[in-house]
XYZ file of C-alpha atoms in Angstrom:
465
model
C -12.216 11.940 17.153
C -13.458 15.447 16.585
C -11.126 18.249 16.759
C -13.918 20.462 18.341
C -13.913 18.298 21.359
C -10.564 19.595 22.542
C -9.324 23.104 23.564
C -5.615 22.164 24.216
C -3.040 20.341 22.150
C 0.333 18.868 23.435
C 3.106 18.024 20.797
C 5.845 15.528 21.513
C 8.541 16.664 19.080
C 7.014 20.118 18.420
C 10.188 21.374 16.734
C 9.959 19.056 13.795
C 9.094 20.836 10.459
C 5.883 19.135 9.961
C 4.954 19.133 13.825
C 5.469 22.797 13.967
C 3.214 23.514 11.047
C 0.446 21.710 12.714
C 1.125 23.512 16.115
C 0.738 26.827 14.158
C -2.615 25.732 12.767
C -3.979 25.015 16.197
C -2.621 28.170 17.628
C -4.112 30.094 14.799
C -7.456 28.540 15.626
C -7.354 29.498 19.317
C -6.297 26.169 20.837
C -3.854 26.214 23.767
C -0.592 24.783 22.426
C 2.280 23.433 24.163
C 5.035 20.749 23.501
C 8.351 18.985 24.153
C 11.333 19.048 21.933
C 14.905 17.665 22.390
C 16.564 20.727 21.192
C 16.270 24.358 21.478
C 16.379 25.819 17.780
C 15.531 28.908 15.881
C 12.142 27.355 15.024
C 11.116 26.418 18.593
C 12.035 29.971 19.801
C 9.698 31.366 17.031
C 7.130 29.115 18.405
C 7.580 30.419 21.876
C 7.379 33.801 20.619
C 4.107 32.951 18.947
C 2.618 32.091 22.398
C 3.340 28.270 22.663
C 4.759 26.768 25.918
C 7.803 24.595 25.078
C 10.390 22.766 27.120
C 13.369 20.629 26.290
C 13.596 17.961 29.083
C 11.821 14.686 28.910
C 10.186 14.820 32.238
C 6.612 14.359 33.084
C 6.502 17.279 35.637
C 7.442 19.567 32.761
C 4.242 18.877 31.000
C 2.005 21.940 31.686
C -0.748 21.601 34.220
C -3.315 22.674 31.786
C -2.572 19.586 29.799
C -1.998 17.055 32.756
C -5.317 18.280 34.568
C -7.276 18.302 31.460
C -7.195 14.833 30.016
C -10.658 14.998 28.411
C -9.993 18.233 26.462
C -6.420 17.635 25.540
C -5.197 16.152 22.346
C -1.630 14.653 22.224
C 0.207 14.643 18.949
C 3.437 12.731 18.453
C 5.926 12.117 15.740
C 7.267 8.626 15.062
C 10.839 9.826 15.502
C 10.160 9.779 19.326
C 11.677 6.724 20.838
C 9.372 4.215 22.594
C 11.239 4.711 25.840
C 10.102 8.423 25.977
C 8.909 9.308 29.436
C 6.338 11.810 28.660
C 4.865 9.794 25.724
C 4.540 6.508 28.019
C 2.987 8.771 30.878
C 0.363 10.316 28.649
C -0.502 6.978 26.898
C -0.789 5.199 30.310
C -2.828 8.080 31.591
C -5.529 7.584 28.930
C -4.879 10.757 26.791
C -6.028 10.899 23.263
C -2.756 10.289 21.277
C -2.479 10.427 17.631
C 0.349 10.607 15.013
C 0.975 13.841 13.322
C -0.199 12.263 9.952
C -3.518 11.282 11.484
C -4.160 14.757 12.705
C -3.199 16.288 9.434
C -5.578 14.015 7.719
C -8.355 15.076 10.060
C -7.744 18.817 9.483
C -7.362 18.610 5.735
C -10.709 16.723 5.506
C -12.409 19.990 6.090
C -10.841 21.503 3.040
C -10.471 21.014 -0.691
C -7.024 19.138 -0.500
C -3.993 19.204 -2.644
C -1.472 16.592 -1.405
C 1.957 16.581 -3.033
C 4.113 13.367 -2.333
C 7.257 12.060 -3.754
C 10.662 11.010 -2.609
C 12.078 14.406 -3.912
C 10.565 17.640 -4.752
C 7.522 17.723 -2.594
C 8.394 20.466 -0.352
C 9.272 22.747 -3.227
C 6.279 21.824 -5.363
C 3.810 22.153 -2.411
C 5.204 25.549 -1.643
C 4.961 26.556 -5.234
C 1.409 25.641 -5.420
C 0.470 27.384 -2.083
C 2.376 30.624 -3.235
C 0.664 30.705 -6.612
C -2.758 30.320 -5.120
C -2.058 32.725 -2.296
C -0.527 35.193 -4.492
C -3.794 35.173 -6.595
C -5.951 35.914 -3.668
C -7.299 32.470 -3.001
C -8.135 31.369 0.385
C -5.785 28.726 1.409
C -4.015 26.957 4.205
C -0.735 25.171 3.817
C 1.314 22.649 5.878
C 4.797 22.611 4.262
C 8.039 20.562 5.006
C 10.305 23.701 4.787
C 10.328 27.333 5.604
C 8.816 29.178 2.447
C 10.851 32.176 1.801
C 7.896 34.225 0.725
C 6.183 33.715 4.145
C 9.096 32.923 6.321
C 7.060 30.060 7.624
C 6.036 26.387 7.142
C 2.389 27.521 7.528
C -0.051 29.632 5.868
C -3.300 30.356 7.531
C -6.669 30.223 5.993
C -9.250 32.889 6.646
C -12.320 30.513 6.572
C -13.261 26.812 6.221
C -15.628 26.020 3.380
C -15.777 24.317 0.064
C -13.720 27.210 -1.599
C -10.929 26.938 0.791
C -7.731 24.943 -0.464
C -5.501 23.035 1.862
C -2.024 22.464 0.325
C -0.236 19.649 2.294
C 3.066 17.832 1.892
C 2.237 14.087 1.615
C 5.211 12.364 3.472
C 6.007 8.777 2.588
C 8.059 8.223 5.667
C 6.195 5.636 8.085
C 3.541 5.690 5.304
C 2.208 8.864 6.840
C 0.522 9.974 3.495
C -2.033 7.181 3.790
C -3.948 9.255 6.315
C -4.913 11.681 3.563
C -7.882 11.764 1.171
C -6.996 14.490 -1.346
C -8.997 15.982 -4.048
C -5.902 16.462 -6.075
C -2.575 14.499 -5.573
C 0.899 14.828 -7.038
C 3.648 12.191 -7.202
C 7.033 13.921 -8.229
C 9.277 10.827 -7.753
C 9.319 7.336 -6.407
C 13.050 6.531 -6.161
C 14.126 4.049 -3.620
C 14.373 5.604 -0.284
C 13.517 4.997 3.417
C 14.591 1.389 2.943
C 14.813 1.005 6.743
C 10.922 1.403 6.662
C 10.063 -0.284 3.308
C 12.800 -2.874 2.728
C 12.910 -2.553 -0.892
C 11.830 -0.161 -3.854
C 8.864 -2.520 -4.757
C 7.327 -1.982 -1.256
C 7.838 1.793 -1.605
C 5.941 1.830 -4.959
C 3.199 -0.315 -3.376
C 2.848 2.485 -0.738
C 2.666 5.112 -3.337
C -0.054 3.022 -5.210
C -1.978 2.905 -1.978
C -1.620 6.757 -1.700
C -2.967 7.507 -5.171
C -5.742 5.013 -4.479
C -6.754 7.488 -1.635
C -7.664 10.263 -4.077
C -11.256 10.945 -4.103
C -13.297 9.467 -6.730
C -13.949 12.545 -8.577
C -10.439 13.701 -7.997
C -7.112 13.963 -10.162
C -3.781 12.568 -9.990
C -0.787 14.513 -11.317
C 2.210 12.088 -11.781
C 5.635 12.755 -13.233
C 5.689 11.180 -16.633
C 8.989 9.362 -15.898
C 7.151 7.234 -13.190
C 3.658 7.065 -14.306
C 3.988 3.512 -15.770
C 5.394 2.272 -12.540
C 2.595 3.646 -10.354
C -0.726 3.691 -12.641
C -2.322 0.904 -14.583
C -5.516 0.588 -16.602
C -7.420 -0.341 -13.385
C -6.762 3.116 -11.773
C -10.175 4.812 -11.983
C -9.212 8.510 -11.292
C -8.307 11.052 -13.851
C -4.587 10.824 -14.504
C -2.440 13.798 -15.759
C 1.169 13.262 -16.639
C 3.828 16.147 -16.609
C 7.441 16.675 -17.403
C 10.116 18.535 -19.300
C 9.377 17.958 -22.992
C 7.160 15.049 -22.105
C 3.732 14.506 -20.541
C 0.181 16.041 -21.077
C 1.507 19.153 -19.219
C 5.040 20.116 -20.077
C 7.694 22.694 -19.937
C 9.934 23.374 -23.196
C 12.316 25.741 -24.692
C 14.114 26.109 -21.402
C 16.945 28.785 -21.320
C 19.279 30.033 -18.606
C 19.779 33.676 -17.827
C 21.799 35.020 -14.799
C 21.631 31.556 -13.051
C 17.855 31.299 -13.402
C 15.694 29.581 -15.889
C 12.957 30.750 -18.448
C 10.496 28.195 -20.087
C 7.317 27.767 -21.932
C 4.516 25.878 -20.223
C 1.889 23.993 -22.534
C -1.198 21.707 -21.979
C -4.210 20.966 -24.111
C -5.842 24.212 -23.054
C -2.999 26.693 -22.395
C 0.329 28.035 -23.515
C 2.192 30.345 -21.142
C 5.352 31.691 -22.631
C 8.692 32.796 -21.222
C 8.120 32.113 -17.589
C 10.710 33.333 -15.446
C 11.369 30.926 -12.561
C 12.523 32.655 -9.385
C 14.623 29.633 -8.213
C 17.368 27.649 -10.107
C 17.495 24.038 -11.154
C 16.237 21.868 -13.886
C 14.287 19.811 -11.370
C 12.707 23.088 -10.216
C 11.323 23.633 -13.750
C 9.649 20.310 -13.376
C 8.248 21.130 -10.027
C 7.038 24.492 -11.401
C 5.220 22.754 -14.414
C 2.950 20.627 -12.085
C 2.384 23.672 -9.918
C 1.220 25.621 -12.749
C -1.055 22.676 -13.914
C -2.683 22.450 -10.566
C -3.174 26.180 -10.284
C -4.884 26.181 -13.662
C -7.020 23.333 -12.651
C -8.177 25.210 -9.631
C -9.443 27.986 -11.929
C -6.598 30.596 -11.954
C -5.900 32.685 -15.037
C -2.733 32.061 -16.959
C -1.388 35.478 -16.153
C -2.130 35.081 -12.393
C -0.199 31.608 -12.514
C 2.731 33.322 -14.307
C 2.984 36.055 -11.914
C 2.865 33.546 -8.963
C 5.771 31.589 -10.366
C 7.782 34.589 -11.170
C 7.342 36.074 -7.515
C 8.095 32.620 -5.949
C 11.308 32.969 -3.892
C 11.874 29.357 -2.871
C 12.157 27.438 0.359
C 14.953 27.717 2.802
C 17.790 25.091 2.173
C 16.301 24.180 -1.327
C 18.914 25.502 -3.801
C 19.151 28.616 -1.594
C 21.554 31.263 -2.712
C 23.396 32.862 0.316
C 26.123 34.645 -1.634
C 26.253 35.279 -5.249
C 28.920 37.546 -6.919
C 31.781 37.465 -9.461
C 34.165 36.369 -6.737
C 32.186 33.638 -4.730
C 28.952 31.684 -5.013
C 27.515 30.053 -1.887
C 24.479 27.775 -2.124
C 22.850 25.604 0.505
C 20.586 22.530 -0.298
C 18.692 19.943 1.804
C 19.619 17.170 -0.803
C 20.140 13.798 1.145
C 19.580 11.116 -1.554
C 21.875 10.477 -4.664
C 19.163 11.500 -7.137
C 18.631 14.792 -5.308
C 22.428 15.386 -5.186
C 22.658 14.677 -8.924
C 19.967 16.939 -9.760
C 21.371 19.734 -7.601
C 24.926 19.517 -8.656
C 23.970 18.829 -12.260
C 22.025 22.108 -12.394
C 24.800 23.906 -10.554
C 27.369 22.590 -13.185
C 25.201 23.746 -16.086
C 24.871 27.220 -14.395
C 28.652 27.651 -13.703
C 30.446 25.305 -16.308
C 33.761 27.204 -15.997
C 33.998 27.448 -12.227
C 35.286 25.187 -9.536
C 32.472 23.655 -7.547
C 33.250 22.598 -3.929
C 30.577 20.349 -2.335
C 30.413 19.818 1.288
C 28.170 16.787 2.158
C 26.854 15.344 5.363
C 25.395 11.929 4.980
C 22.037 11.420 6.667
C 21.193 8.123 8.352
C 23.518 5.122 8.650
C 20.894 2.962 6.809
C 20.606 5.417 3.776
C 24.488 5.681 3.701
C 24.627 1.929 3.597
C 21.893 1.444 1.034
C 23.159 4.100 -1.377
C 26.757 4.537 -0.686
C 27.694 3.844 -4.367
C 25.116 6.417 -5.655
C 26.252 9.042 -3.168
C 29.814 8.670 -4.444
C 28.764 8.873 -8.013
C 26.547 11.943 -7.556
C 29.097 13.777 -5.364
C 31.692 13.223 -8.171
C 29.885 15.737 -10.246
C 31.606 18.307 -8.076
C 35.275 19.313 -8.664
C 36.089 18.943 -4.944
C 34.215 17.111 -2.233
C 34.559 17.725 1.552
C 32.738 14.805 3.296
C 31.502 15.165 6.878
C 30.703 12.236 9.309
C 27.157 10.676 9.236
C 24.342 12.352 10.978
C 22.550 9.627 12.723
C 19.046 11.292 13.327
C 16.997 8.570 14.820
C 19.348 5.826 14.276
C 21.940 3.801 16.127
C 25.181 3.052 14.396
C 25.358 0.225 12.136
C 28.630 -1.886 12.154
C 30.909 -1.260 9.222
C 28.946 1.784 8.092
C 30.629 5.221 8.091
C 31.234 8.015 5.617
C 34.244 6.137 4.445
C 32.121 3.730 2.339
C 30.952 6.794 0.259
C 34.431 8.534 0.244
C 36.465 5.639 -1.060
C 34.465 5.686 -4.486
C 34.303 9.354 -5.033
C 36.115 10.181 -8.222
C 36.209 14.044 -7.961
C 39.401 15.654 -8.626
C 39.878 16.464 -4.942
C 38.375 14.940 -1.912
C 38.866 14.956 1.828
C 37.174 13.949 5.018
C 36.450 16.624 7.661
C 34.888 17.087 11.003
C 32.328 19.773 11.516
C 34.439 21.747 13.995
C 37.356 21.869 11.312
C 35.384 22.801 8.369
C 35.951 26.577 8.415
C 39.595 26.208 8.919
C 39.821 23.699 6.124
C 38.032 26.215 3.734
C 40.588 28.862 4.675
C 43.302 26.772 2.937
C 41.304 26.366 -0.301
C 40.847 28.261 -3.486
C 36.898 28.624 -3.689
C 34.683 29.722 -6.512
C 31.267 27.881 -6.048
C 30.612 26.381 -2.511
C 27.710 24.193 -1.818
C 26.600 22.841 1.621
C 24.435 19.654 1.100
C 22.445 17.377 3.598
C 19.381 16.956 5.910
C 21.148 16.653 9.169
C 22.733 19.436 11.427
C 24.924 20.764 8.605
C 22.546 23.710 8.712
C 24.285 24.771 11.761
C 27.419 25.326 9.862
C 25.772 27.322 7.103
C 26.036 30.531 9.074
C 29.807 30.254 10.132
C 30.545 29.357 6.506
C 28.533 32.200 5.222
C 30.317 34.723 7.414
C 33.709 33.341 6.540
C 33.131 33.649 2.858
C 31.455 36.970 3.131
C 34.440 38.484 4.906
C 37.045 36.651 2.718
C 35.511 37.750 -0.607
C 33.941 41.055 0.672
C 30.617 39.684 -0.826
């Protein structure tokens, strides 16, 4: 399949964060773009404003005539989250349209560029957006496909000016459904390989096998950057690419002398060639120091000067819903985070505790997926117990049907925080009105994001923040 054979692209699930980035690339490159999504969201409305035709009913007649009547020149892209019973998907498949997964299309696009692919069970969105911003801020021609909305650009996509050997594509390499195996990067990163997506992989060993397959896709003259903590799990003596390890006070590329000031971090970066001192990280969290370390290493590898790299990190504003400060005053702090795995929650709440050691932390968490709740219930309870108070919402099912015996209760019973309660989404703001609040955190990957604005408005009014 050659992309130049098409002039129209139809997305089934266009509102997904990865799908919408691809849609924006095609629109920026003068393709007609249309799509279906189940839900009308801020993101889909932005896509409509950018000139894409989008509808929200799974009806064949709703597919634009320009797609239906143009089979030879129309490419159909779908997300694995679409059910097999989807009417439009089945019609287009049976009608002989060229249909490909999002990951396959991303692989085809990225093959035209020098590609940096950032994978890992946690940290890949922040790390990839850091790399993209450092390069873009230094004037390098890049394109980026991100798994979140980068605050610097208010988008999950950065457009390239041209396509040649000097243009860099920064892509998020998603392990879900083994999507990252469609990539052949020049530079790859693996930030973490904790057990996750066990509904797909079954066990951690299978997940690690998939990561090993991913790093084997790095081009023969390419480089792998891997977190020092997992390097031995993924790389052995038979691996033929150049391996670079990174971490905090460990690895070939490392951060050290970390200090906190006004809720943010400063650190030194060192490798065998460079030392960059007192870098001010524009987003909080020890885990983000680690992410910044590998982003710096990659930018230096791609030829940037240390001062350009330092400026890029210091002007990086983060990703929406990744340790995102919404309110910060002497009276109230409100932070929102996408964390949906025990390791991510532990890193997030651990950093929040280090930054606000003398203030009460109220964590509002929505579990994501029945299978993930079942597989990691004990871990969720332990990580959430880092907060002083936990408000637990019901499970967001996403693509799954209920599993017998699995509910938020299996997390709740083992939470050892000083205070804990179950709560429905509709009751949340009323519950908060009865509490003494100092540091509030909304946490989760489901539709808890729809509660962020009402909570923000309430806290802003209550504390005059």
